[in-house]
Amino acid sequence: RAKQDGRGRVRFFKREMGRQAQERRQLELDLRRAVLFAPQEFEVHYQPVIDVATRSPTGLEALLRWHHPERGLVSPADFIPVAEEIGLIVGLGELVLRRACADATRWSPTLRVAVNLSPAQFRDPRLVETVAEALSDSGLPPGRLELEITEGVLLRRTEATMTTLHRLKSLGVRIALDDFGTGYSSLSYLRSFPFDKVKIDRAFVRDIETSSDDAAIVRAVTGLCERLGMTSTAEGVETEEQFRLVEAERCTEAQGYLFSRPVPASEVPEVLALVTASASPSRIDRCA
Ligand code: C2E
Ligand code: MG
Ligand code: MG
Ligand code: MG
């Protein structure tokens, strides 16, 4: 009987693995189809980034969404790694970059747009050209574009990595280090690379109210940012209490559901108006 159970289990696992491989193949096919023939299924959403001192928006982060005809909304966490593996991220990334630059030209000139770059995009030899073209075609001033890279990009502290970073900087765009603290980061990265901003991963913000370790880590990063002349942004701020604490730990910017979820381009003006209104002291007066 035990032997039979064992065989049954093996059959079950085989079937399960087959099903997962099948699903993965289908996702790859769907992604190819969408990138090549149905780019309208991709939509760029925007989430405001807030200056902690004034509570007013400094810019918005572009976050990709995929409206799959049958699966509905597919999360970027599920399809970006696949796009990266099968060589589709460079084309998809260019689509995001171009739309984000074009959308940002319709906002106040005081607002920046942040675009995420995956490691494969960063290794693409045409990256700097692509960015320069997206800027000149849209007319967006380079200083209003910020590129977010993760620590994965920096793993190879090679000459090529440094050259690309410096060539991007000399276009006039800003560079942010995203999800800081989750990867292989060390504080020494912050002085070896020419970042303008460090985004502290939401893992450190989530429990900041109860974890004095997390608060201490946030404080260490913001202290170093201050000394090195970099902006520090707290990601994933969901509550007023978290906001109060990241302010106390001297983050200069905050981003999260407390202010707004990512919204389609058409809703950006409304969201900016809401954020700006809740920042103004007149509202506090009215509430009092
Ligand atoms: P990320 O760049 O760190 O973006 C922040 C993520 O946190 C977004 O998830 C955002 O919706 C989510 N978020 C913002 N505020 C809060 C909050 O208060 N609480 C919680 N729980 N989450 C919050 P999203 O849009 O699902 O994107 C996930 C990741 O996918 C991004 O992380 C980024 O790494 C990647 N991604 C998104 N769009 C692009 C893109 O156009 N290109 C590339 N290469 N990667 C992208
Ligand atoms: Mg990001
Ligand atoms: Mg992040
Ligand atoms: Mg993230």
CSV table of C-alpha atoms and ligand atoms in Angstrom, one decimal:
chain,number,residue,atom,x,y,z
A,1,ARG,CA,0.0,0.0,0.0
A,2,ALA,CA,2.8,2.4,1.0
A,3,LYS,CA,4.4,1.7,-2.4
A,4,GLN,CA,1.2,2.5,-4.2
A,5,ASP,CA,0.8,5.7,-2.2
A,6,GLY,CA,4.3,6.7,-3.2
A,7,ARG,CA,3.6,6.1,-6.8
A,8,GLY,CA,0.4,8.0,-6.6
A,9,ARG,CA,2.3,10.9,-5.1
A,10,VAL,CA,4.9,10.8,-7.8
A,11,ARG,CA,2.1,10.9,-10.4
A,12,PHE,CA,0.5,13.8,-8.6
A,13,PHE,CA,3.8,15.8,-8.6
A,14,LYS,CA,4.5,15.0,-12.2
A,15,ARG,CA,1.0,16.2,-13.2
A,16,GLU,CA,1.4,19.3,-11.0
A,17,MET,CA,4.8,20.1,-12.5
A,18,GLY,CA,3.4,19.6,-16.0
A,19,ARG,CA,0.6,21.9,-15.3
A,20,GLN,CA,2.9,24.6,-14.0
A,21,ALA,CA,5.2,24.3,-17.0
A,22,GLN,CA,2.2,24.5,-19.3
A,23,GLU,CA,0.9,27.7,-17.5
A,24,ARG,CA,4.3,29.2,-17.8
A,25,ARG,CA,4.5,28.4,-21.5
A,26,GLN,CA,1.1,30.0,-22.0
A,27,LEU,CA,2.1,33.1,-20.1
A,28,GLU,CA,5.2,33.4,-22.4
A,29,LEU,CA,3.1,33.0,-25.5
A,30,ASP,CA,0.5,35.6,-24.3
A,31,LEU,CA,3.3,38.0,-23.4
A,32,ARG,CA,4.9,37.7,-26.9
A,33,ARG,CA,1.5,38.2,-28.5
A,34,ALA,CA,0.7,41.3,-26.4
A,35,VAL,CA,4.1,42.9,-26.9
A,36,LEU,CA,4.2,42.3,-30.7
A,37,PHE,CA,0.5,42.7,-31.6
A,38,ALA,CA,-1.5,44.2,-28.8
A,39,PRO,CA,0.6,46.9,-27.0
A,40,GLN,CA,-2.7,48.6,-26.1
A,41,GLU,CA,-3.1,45.8,-23.4
A,42,PHE,CA,-0.3,47.5,-21.5
A,43,GLU,CA,-1.1,50.6,-19.5
A,44,VAL,CA,1.2,52.8,-17.4
A,45,HIS,CA,-0.2,53.9,-14.0
A,46,TYR,CA,1.3,56.6,-11.9
A,47,GLN,CA,1.8,56.9,-8.1
A,48,PRO,CA,2.6,60.3,-6.5
A,49,VAL,CA,5.8,60.8,-4.5
A,50,ILE,CA,5.5,63.3,-1.7
A,51,ASP,CA,7.9,65.8,-0.2
A,52,VAL,CA,7.8,65.0,3.6
A,53,ALA,CA,8.4,68.6,4.7
A,54,THR,CA,5.6,70.2,2.7
A,55,ARG,CA,3.5,67.1,1.9
A,56,SER,CA,3.3,68.3,-1.7
A,57,PRO,CA,4.0,66.0,-4.7
A,58,THR,CA,7.5,66.1,-6.2
A,59,GLY,CA,6.8,63.6,-9.0
A,60,LEU,CA,5.2,60.3,-9.9
A,61,GLU,CA,6.4,56.8,-10.5
A,62,ALA,CA,5.4,55.0,-13.6
A,63,LEU,CA,4.2,51.4,-12.9
A,64,LEU,CA,3.3,49.1,-15.7
A,65,ARG,CA,-0.1,47.2,-15.8
A,66,TRP,CA,-1.2,44.4,-18.2
A,67,HIS,CA,-4.9,44.0,-19.0
A,68,HIS,CA,-5.0,40.5,-20.3
A,69,PRO,CA,-8.1,39.7,-22.3
A,70,GLU,CA,-8.9,36.5,-20.3
A,71,ARG,CA,-6.8,36.7,-17.1
A,72,GLY,CA,-7.7,40.3,-16.3
A,73,LEU,CA,-5.1,42.5,-14.6
A,74,VAL,CA,-1.8,40.7,-14.4
A,75,SER,CA,0.7,42.1,-11.8
A,76,PRO,CA,4.1,43.3,-13.0
A,77,ALA,CA,5.6,41.1,-10.3
A,78,ASP,CA,4.3,38.2,-12.3
A,79,PHE,CA,5.1,39.2,-15.9
A,80,ILE,CA,8.2,41.5,-15.7
A,81,PRO,CA,10.5,38.6,-14.6
A,82,VAL,CA,9.1,36.5,-17.5
A,83,ALA,CA,9.6,39.3,-20.0
A,84,GLU,CA,13.1,39.7,-18.8
A,85,GLU,CA,13.9,36.0,-19.2
A,86,ILE,CA,12.5,35.7,-22.7
A,87,GLY,CA,14.1,38.9,-24.0
A,88,LEU,CA,11.0,41.0,-24.2
A,89,ILE,CA,11.8,43.5,-21.5
A,90,VAL,CA,13.8,45.9,-23.7
A,91,GLY,CA,10.9,46.5,-26.0
A,92,LEU,CA,8.4,46.6,-23.2
A,93,GLY,CA,10.6,49.0,-21.2
A,94,GLU,CA,11.0,51.3,-24.1
A,95,LEU,CA,7.2,51.5,-24.4
A,96,VAL,CA,6.9,52.5,-20.7
A,97,LEU,CA,9.7,55.0,-21.1
A,98,ARG,CA,8.2,56.7,-24.1
A,99,ARG,CA,4.7,56.8,-22.6
A,100,ALA,CA,5.9,58.1,-19.3
A,101,CYS,CA,7.9,60.9,-20.9
A,102,ALA,CA,5.0,61.9,-23.1
A,103,ASP,CA,2.5,61.8,-20.2
A,104,ALA,CA,4.9,63.9,-18.0
A,105,THR,CA,5.0,66.7,-20.5
A,106,ARG,CA,1.3,67.3,-19.7
A,107,TRP,CA,2.0,67.7,-15.9
A,108,SER,CA,3.3,70.7,-14.1
A,109,PRO,CA,7.0,71.3,-15.0
A,110,THR,CA,7.8,71.0,-11.3
A,111,LEU,CA,7.0,67.3,-11.3
A,112,ARG,CA,9.3,64.5,-12.2
A,113,VAL,CA,8.5,61.1,-13.7
A,114,ALA,CA,10.3,58.0,-12.4
A,115,VAL,CA,10.7,54.9,-14.7
A,116,ASN,CA,11.8,51.5,-13.5
A,117,LEU,CA,14.7,49.8,-15.4
A,118,SER,CA,15.2,46.1,-15.2
A,119,PRO,CA,18.8,44.6,-15.2
A,120,ALA,CA,18.4,43.4,-18.8
A,121,GLN,CA,17.5,46.9,-19.9
A,122,PHE,CA,20.4,48.3,-18.1
A,123,ARG,CA,22.7,45.8,-19.9
A,124,ASP,CA,21.2,46.7,-23.3
A,125,PRO,CA,24.0,48.6,-25.3
A,126,ARG,CA,21.3,50.8,-26.8
A,127,LEU,CA,19.9,52.0,-23.4
A,128,VAL,CA,21.5,55.5,-23.4
A,129,GLU,CA,20.4,56.1,-27.0
A,130,THR,CA,16.9,54.9,-26.2
A,131,VAL,CA,16.6,57.3,-23.2
A,132,ALA,CA,18.0,60.2,-25.2
A,133,GLU,CA,15.5,59.5,-28.0
A,134,ALA,CA,12.5,59.2,-25.6
A,135,LEU,CA,13.5,62.6,-24.2
A,136,SER,CA,14.0,64.4,-27.5
A,137,ASP,CA,10.9,62.9,-29.1
A,138,SER,CA,8.7,63.9,-26.1
A,139,GLY,CA,10.4,67.2,-25.4
A,140,LEU,CA,10.6,66.3,-21.7
A,141,PRO,CA,13.6,68.1,-20.1
A,142,PRO,CA,16.1,65.5,-18.9
A,143,GLY,CA,16.0,66.8,-15.4
A,144,ARG,CA,12.4,65.7,-15.1
A,145,LEU,CA,13.2,62.1,-15.8
A,146,GLU,CA,14.4,59.7,-13.0
A,147,LEU,CA,15.5,56.2,-13.7
A,148,GLU,CA,15.1,53.6,-10.9
A,149,ILE,CA,17.5,50.7,-10.8
A,150,THR,CA,17.7,47.9,-8.3
A,151,GLU,CA,20.7,46.5,-6.6
A,152,GLY,CA,20.7,43.6,-9.0
A,153,VAL,CA,22.1,46.0,-11.7
A,154,LEU,CA,25.0,46.8,-9.5
A,155,LEU,CA,26.0,43.3,-8.6
A,156,ARG,CA,28.7,43.5,-11.2
A,157,ARG,CA,30.6,46.6,-10.1
A,158,THR,CA,32.2,46.6,-13.6
A,159,GLU,CA,33.5,49.3,-15.7
A,160,ALA,CA,30.5,48.8,-18.1
A,161,THR,CA,28.1,49.5,-15.2
A,162,MET,CA,29.9,52.6,-14.2
A,163,THR,CA,30.1,53.9,-17.7
A,164,THR,CA,26.4,53.4,-18.4
A,165,LEU,CA,25.5,55.2,-15.1
A,166,HIS,CA,27.8,58.1,-16.0
A,167,ARG,CA,26.5,58.3,-19.5
A,168,LEU,CA,22.9,58.4,-18.3
A,169,LYS,CA,23.9,61.1,-15.7
A,170,SER,CA,25.5,63.2,-18.4
A,171,LEU,CA,22.2,63.2,-20.4
A,172,GLY,CA,20.9,65.1,-17.3
A,173,VAL,CA,18.6,62.4,-16.0
A,174,ARG,CA,18.5,61.4,-12.3
A,175,ILE,CA,19.2,58.0,-11.0
A,176,ALA,CA,17.5,56.4,-8.0
A,177,LEU,CA,18.4,53.2,-6.2
A,178,ASP,CA,15.1,51.2,-5.8
A,179,ASP,CA,14.2,48.7,-3.0
A,180,PHE,CA,17.2,49.6,-1.0
A,181,GLY,CA,18.0,47.1,1.8
A,182,THR,CA,16.4,44.0,0.3
A,183,GLY,CA,19.2,42.7,-2.0
A,184,TYR,CA,22.9,42.5,-1.6
A,185,SER,CA,23.1,46.1,-0.7
A,186,SER,CA,25.7,47.5,1.5
A,187,LEU,CA,25.9,51.1,2.7
A,188,SER,CA,29.2,51.4,0.7
A,189,TYR,CA,27.2,51.1,-2.5
A,190,LEU,CA,25.8,54.5,-1.8
A,191,ARG,CA,29.1,56.3,-2.1
A,192,SER,CA,30.5,54.2,-5.0
A,193,PHE,CA,27.7,55.1,-7.4
A,194,PRO,CA,26.3,58.4,-8.5
A,195,PHE,CA,22.8,58.1,-7.2
A,196,ASP,CA,20.5,61.1,-6.7
A,197,LYS,CA,18.0,59.2,-4.6
A,198,VAL,CA,17.7,56.1,-2.5
A,199,LYS,CA,14.3,54.4,-2.1
A,200,ILE,CA,14.1,52.5,1.2
A,201,ASP,CA,12.2,49.3,0.6
A,202,ARG,CA,8.7,49.0,2.1
A,203,ALA,CA,9.9,46.0,4.2
A,204,PHE,CA,11.5,48.5,6.6
A,205,VAL,CA,8.5,50.8,6.7
A,206,ARG,CA,5.9,48.2,7.3
A,207,ASP,CA,6.8,47.5,10.9
A,208,ILE,CA,8.5,50.8,11.7
A,209,GLU,CA,6.0,51.5,14.4
A,210,THR,CA,6.9,48.4,16.4
A,211,SER,CA,10.4,47.5,15.2
A,212,SER,CA,13.1,49.7,16.6
A,213,ASP,CA,15.6,47.8,14.5
A,214,ASP,CA,13.8,48.8,11.3
A,215,ALA,CA,13.6,52.4,12.5
A,216,ALA,CA,17.3,52.3,13.2
A,217,ILE,CA,18.1,51.0,9.7
A,218,VAL,CA,15.9,53.7,8.2
A,219,ARG,CA,17.8,56.3,10.3
A,220,ALA,CA,21.2,55.0,9.2
A,221,VAL,CA,20.3,55.2,5.5
A,222,THR,CA,18.7,58.7,5.7
A,223,GLY,CA,21.8,59.9,7.7
A,224,LEU,CA,24.1,58.7,5.0
A,225,CYS,CA,21.9,60.1,2.3
A,226,GLU,CA,21.9,63.5,4.0
A,227,ARG,CA,25.7,63.5,4.2
A,228,LEU,CA,26.1,62.4,0.6
A,229,GLY,CA,23.5,64.9,-0.7
A,230,MET,CA,21.0,62.3,-1.8
A,231,THR,CA,17.2,62.3,-1.4
A,232,SER,CA,15.8,59.4,0.7
A,233,THR,CA,12.3,58.1,-0.1
A,234,ALA,CA,10.3,55.8,2.1
A,235,GLU,CA,8.3,53.3,0.0
A,236,GLY,CA,5.0,51.8,1.0
A,237,VAL,CA,3.8,54.4,3.6
A,238,GLU,CA,0.2,53.3,4.3
A,239,THR,CA,-0.7,55.0,7.6
A,240,GLU,CA,-0.3,58.4,9.2
A,241,GLU,CA,1.7,56.8,12.0
A,242,GLN,CA,4.2,55.3,9.5
A,243,PHE,CA,4.4,58.7,7.9
A,244,ARG,CA,5.1,60.4,11.3
A,245,LEU,CA,7.9,57.8,11.9
A,246,VAL,CA,9.6,58.1,8.5
A,247,GLU,CA,9.5,61.9,9.0
A,248,ALA,CA,11.1,61.4,12.5
A,249,GLU,CA,13.8,59.2,10.9
A,250,ARG,CA,14.4,62.1,8.4
A,251,CYS,CA,13.3,60.6,5.1
A,252,THR,CA,12.9,63.5,2.7
A,253,GLU,CA,10.2,61.9,0.5
A,254,ALA,CA,7.4,59.3,1.0
A,255,GLN,CA,5.3,57.2,-1.3
A,256,GLY,CA,2.5,54.9,-0.6
A,257,TYR,CA,-1.2,54.1,-0.4
A,258,LEU,CA,-1.6,56.8,2.4
A,259,PHE,CA,-1.4,59.4,-0.4
A,260,SER,CA,-2.6,57.4,-3.4
A,261,ARG,CA,-2.6,54.1,-5.2
A,262,PRO,CA,-1.1,54.1,-8.7
A,263,VAL,CA,-3.7,55.5,-11.1
A,264,PRO,CA,-4.1,55.7,-14.9
A,265,ALA,CA,-2.7,58.8,-16.6
A,266,SER,CA,-6.2,60.2,-17.0
A,267,GLU,CA,-6.6,60.3,-13.2
A,268,VAL,CA,-3.3,62.0,-12.4
A,269,PRO,CA,-4.6,65.6,-12.4
A,270,GLU,CA,-7.4,64.6,-9.9
A,271,VAL,CA,-5.0,62.7,-7.6
A,272,LEU,CA,-2.5,65.5,-7.6
A,273,ALA,CA,-5.2,68.0,-6.7
A,274,LEU,CA,-6.3,65.8,-3.8
A,275,VAL,CA,-2.8,65.3,-2.5
A,276,THR,CA,-2.1,69.1,-2.8
A,277,ALA,CA,-5.4,70.0,-1.1
A,278,SER,CA,-4.7,67.7,1.9
A,279,ALA,CA,-1.2,69.2,2.2
A,280,SER,CA,-2.5,72.8,2.4
A,281,PRO,CA,-2.9,74.2,5.9
A,282,SER,CA,-6.3,75.7,4.9
A,283,ARG,CA,-7.8,72.2,5.0
A,284,ILE,CA,-6.4,71.6,8.5
A,285,ASP,CA,-8.1,74.9,9.5
A,286,ARG,CA,-11.3,73.8,8.1
A,287,CYS,CA,-11.2,70.5,9.9
A,288,ALA,CA,-10.3,72.1,13.2
B,1,C2E,P1,8.7,49.1,-7.3
B,1,C2E,O1,9.4,49.8,-8.4
B,1,C2E,O2,9.4,49.0,-6.0
B,1,C2E,O3,7.3,49.8,-7.2
B,1,C2E,C1,6.6,49.9,-6.0
B,1,C2E,C2,5.5,48.9,-5.8
B,1,C2E,O4,4.9,49.0,-4.5
B,1,C2E,C3,4.4,49.0,-6.8
B,1,C2E,O5,3.9,47.7,-7.1
B,1,C2E,C4,3.4,49.8,-6.0
B,1,C2E,O6,2.1,49.7,-6.6
B,1,C2E,C5,3.5,49.2,-4.7
B,1,C2E,N1,3.1,50.1,-3.6
B,1,C2E,C6,3.1,51.5,-3.6
B,1,C2E,N2,2.7,52.0,-2.4
B,1,C2E,C7,2.4,50.9,-1.7
B,1,C2E,C8,1.9,50.7,-0.3
B,1,C2E,O7,1.6,51.7,0.4
B,1,C2E,N3,1.7,49.5,0.1
B,1,C2E,C9,1.9,48.4,-0.7
B,1,C2E,N4,1.7,47.2,-0.1
B,1,C2E,N5,2.5,48.5,-1.9
B,1,C2E,C10,2.7,49.7,-2.4
B,1,C2E,P2,3.6,47.2,-8.6
B,1,C2E,O8,3.0,48.3,-9.4
B,1,C2E,O9,2.9,45.9,-8.4
B,1,C2E,O10,5.0,46.9,-9.2
B,1,C2E,C11,5.9,45.9,-8.6
B,1,C2E,C12,7.3,46.0,-9.1
B,1,C2E,O11,7.3,45.7,-10.5
B,1,C2E,C13,7.9,47.3,-9.1
B,1,C2E,O12,8.4,47.6,-7.8
B,1,C2E,C14,9.0,47.2,-10.1
B,1,C2E,O13,10.1,46.5,-9.6
B,1,C2E,C15,8.3,46.4,-11.1
B,1,C2E,N6,7.8,47.2,-12.2
B,1,C2E,C16,6.6,47.9,-12.3
B,1,C2E,N7,6.6,48.6,-13.5
B,1,C2E,C17,7.7,48.4,-14.1
B,1,C2E,C18,8.3,48.8,-15.4
B,1,C2E,O14,7.7,49.6,-16.1
B,1,C2E,N8,9.5,48.3,-15.7
B,1,C2E,C19,10.2,47.5,-14.9
B,1,C2E,N9,11.4,47.1,-15.3
B,1,C2E,N10,9.7,47.1,-13.7
B,1,C2E,C20,8.5,47.5,-13.3
B,2,MG,MG,10.4,51.5,-8.5
B,3,MG,MG,10.7,50.0,-4.9
B,4,MG,MG,9.7,46.7,-5.1
